[in-house]
mmCIF file of C-alpha atoms in Angstrom:
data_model
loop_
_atom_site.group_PDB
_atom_site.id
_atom_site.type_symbol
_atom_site.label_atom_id
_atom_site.label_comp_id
_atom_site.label_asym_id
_atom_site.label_seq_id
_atom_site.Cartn_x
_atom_site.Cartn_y
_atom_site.Cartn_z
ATOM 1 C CA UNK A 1 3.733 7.088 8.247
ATOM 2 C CA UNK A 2 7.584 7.972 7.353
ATOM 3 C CA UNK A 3 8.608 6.999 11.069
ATOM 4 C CA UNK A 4 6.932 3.300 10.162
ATOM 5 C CA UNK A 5 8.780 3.258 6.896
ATOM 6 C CA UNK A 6 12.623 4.101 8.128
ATOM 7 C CA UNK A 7 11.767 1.729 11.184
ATOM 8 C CA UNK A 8 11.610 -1.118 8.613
ATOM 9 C CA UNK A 9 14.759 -2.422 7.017
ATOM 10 C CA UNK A 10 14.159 -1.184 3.490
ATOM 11 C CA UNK A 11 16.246 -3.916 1.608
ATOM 12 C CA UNK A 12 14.036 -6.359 3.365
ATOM 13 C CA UNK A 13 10.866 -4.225 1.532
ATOM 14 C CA UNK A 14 12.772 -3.944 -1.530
ATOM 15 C CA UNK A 15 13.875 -7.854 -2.039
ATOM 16 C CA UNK A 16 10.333 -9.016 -0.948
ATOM 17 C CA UNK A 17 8.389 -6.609 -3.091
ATOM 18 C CA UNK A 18 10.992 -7.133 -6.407
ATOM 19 C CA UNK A 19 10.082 -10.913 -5.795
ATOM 20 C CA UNK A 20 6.522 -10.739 -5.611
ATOM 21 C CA UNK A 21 4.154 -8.307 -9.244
ATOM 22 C CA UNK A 22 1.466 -8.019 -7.079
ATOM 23 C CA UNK A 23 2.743 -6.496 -3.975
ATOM 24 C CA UNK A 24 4.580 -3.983 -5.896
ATOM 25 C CA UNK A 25 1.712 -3.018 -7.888
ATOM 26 C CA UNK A 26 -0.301 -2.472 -4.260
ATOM 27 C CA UNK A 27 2.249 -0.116 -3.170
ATOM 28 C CA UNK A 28 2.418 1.607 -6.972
ATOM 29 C CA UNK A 29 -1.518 1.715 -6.170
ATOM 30 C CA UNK A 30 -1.182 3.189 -2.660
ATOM 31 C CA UNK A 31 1.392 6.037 -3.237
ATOM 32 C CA UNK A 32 -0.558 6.796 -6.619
ATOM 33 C CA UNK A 33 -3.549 7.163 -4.260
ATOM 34 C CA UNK A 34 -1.981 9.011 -1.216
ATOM 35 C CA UNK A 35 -0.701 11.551 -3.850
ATOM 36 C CA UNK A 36 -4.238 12.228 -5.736
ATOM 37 C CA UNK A 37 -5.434 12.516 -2.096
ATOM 38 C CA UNK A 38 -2.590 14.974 -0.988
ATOM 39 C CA UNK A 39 -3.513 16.750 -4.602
ATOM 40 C CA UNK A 40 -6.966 17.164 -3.909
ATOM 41 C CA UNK A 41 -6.675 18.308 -0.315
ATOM 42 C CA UNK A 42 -3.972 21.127 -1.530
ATOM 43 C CA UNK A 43 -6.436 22.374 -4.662
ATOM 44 C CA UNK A 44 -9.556 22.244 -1.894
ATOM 45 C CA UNK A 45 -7.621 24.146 0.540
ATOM 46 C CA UNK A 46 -6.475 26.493 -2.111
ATOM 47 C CA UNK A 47 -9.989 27.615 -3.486
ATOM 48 C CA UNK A 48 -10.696 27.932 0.240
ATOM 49 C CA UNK A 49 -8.396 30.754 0.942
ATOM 50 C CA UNK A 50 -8.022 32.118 -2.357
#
């Protein structure tokens, strides 16, 4: 995921994304979600091995 992000020019993400609400508020959406994800699979793992 990180290697497909720095492969893209990031001013090209950044001007197309500042131009256009809804795009921005996908990717606001996805990184929200990827992080409540991330969250979730820490606290599961945790109660796991604690």
């Amino acid at each position: 995921m990180n290697g497909l992000l720095h492969s893209l020019d990031k001013g090209y993400i950044r001007n197309t994304c500042t131009e256009h609400p809804s795009c921005r508020r996908i990717l606001h959406t996805a990184y929200g979600g990827i992080r409540l994800y991330v969250n979730l699979v820490k606290k599961i793992l945790y109660d796991l091995y604690s």
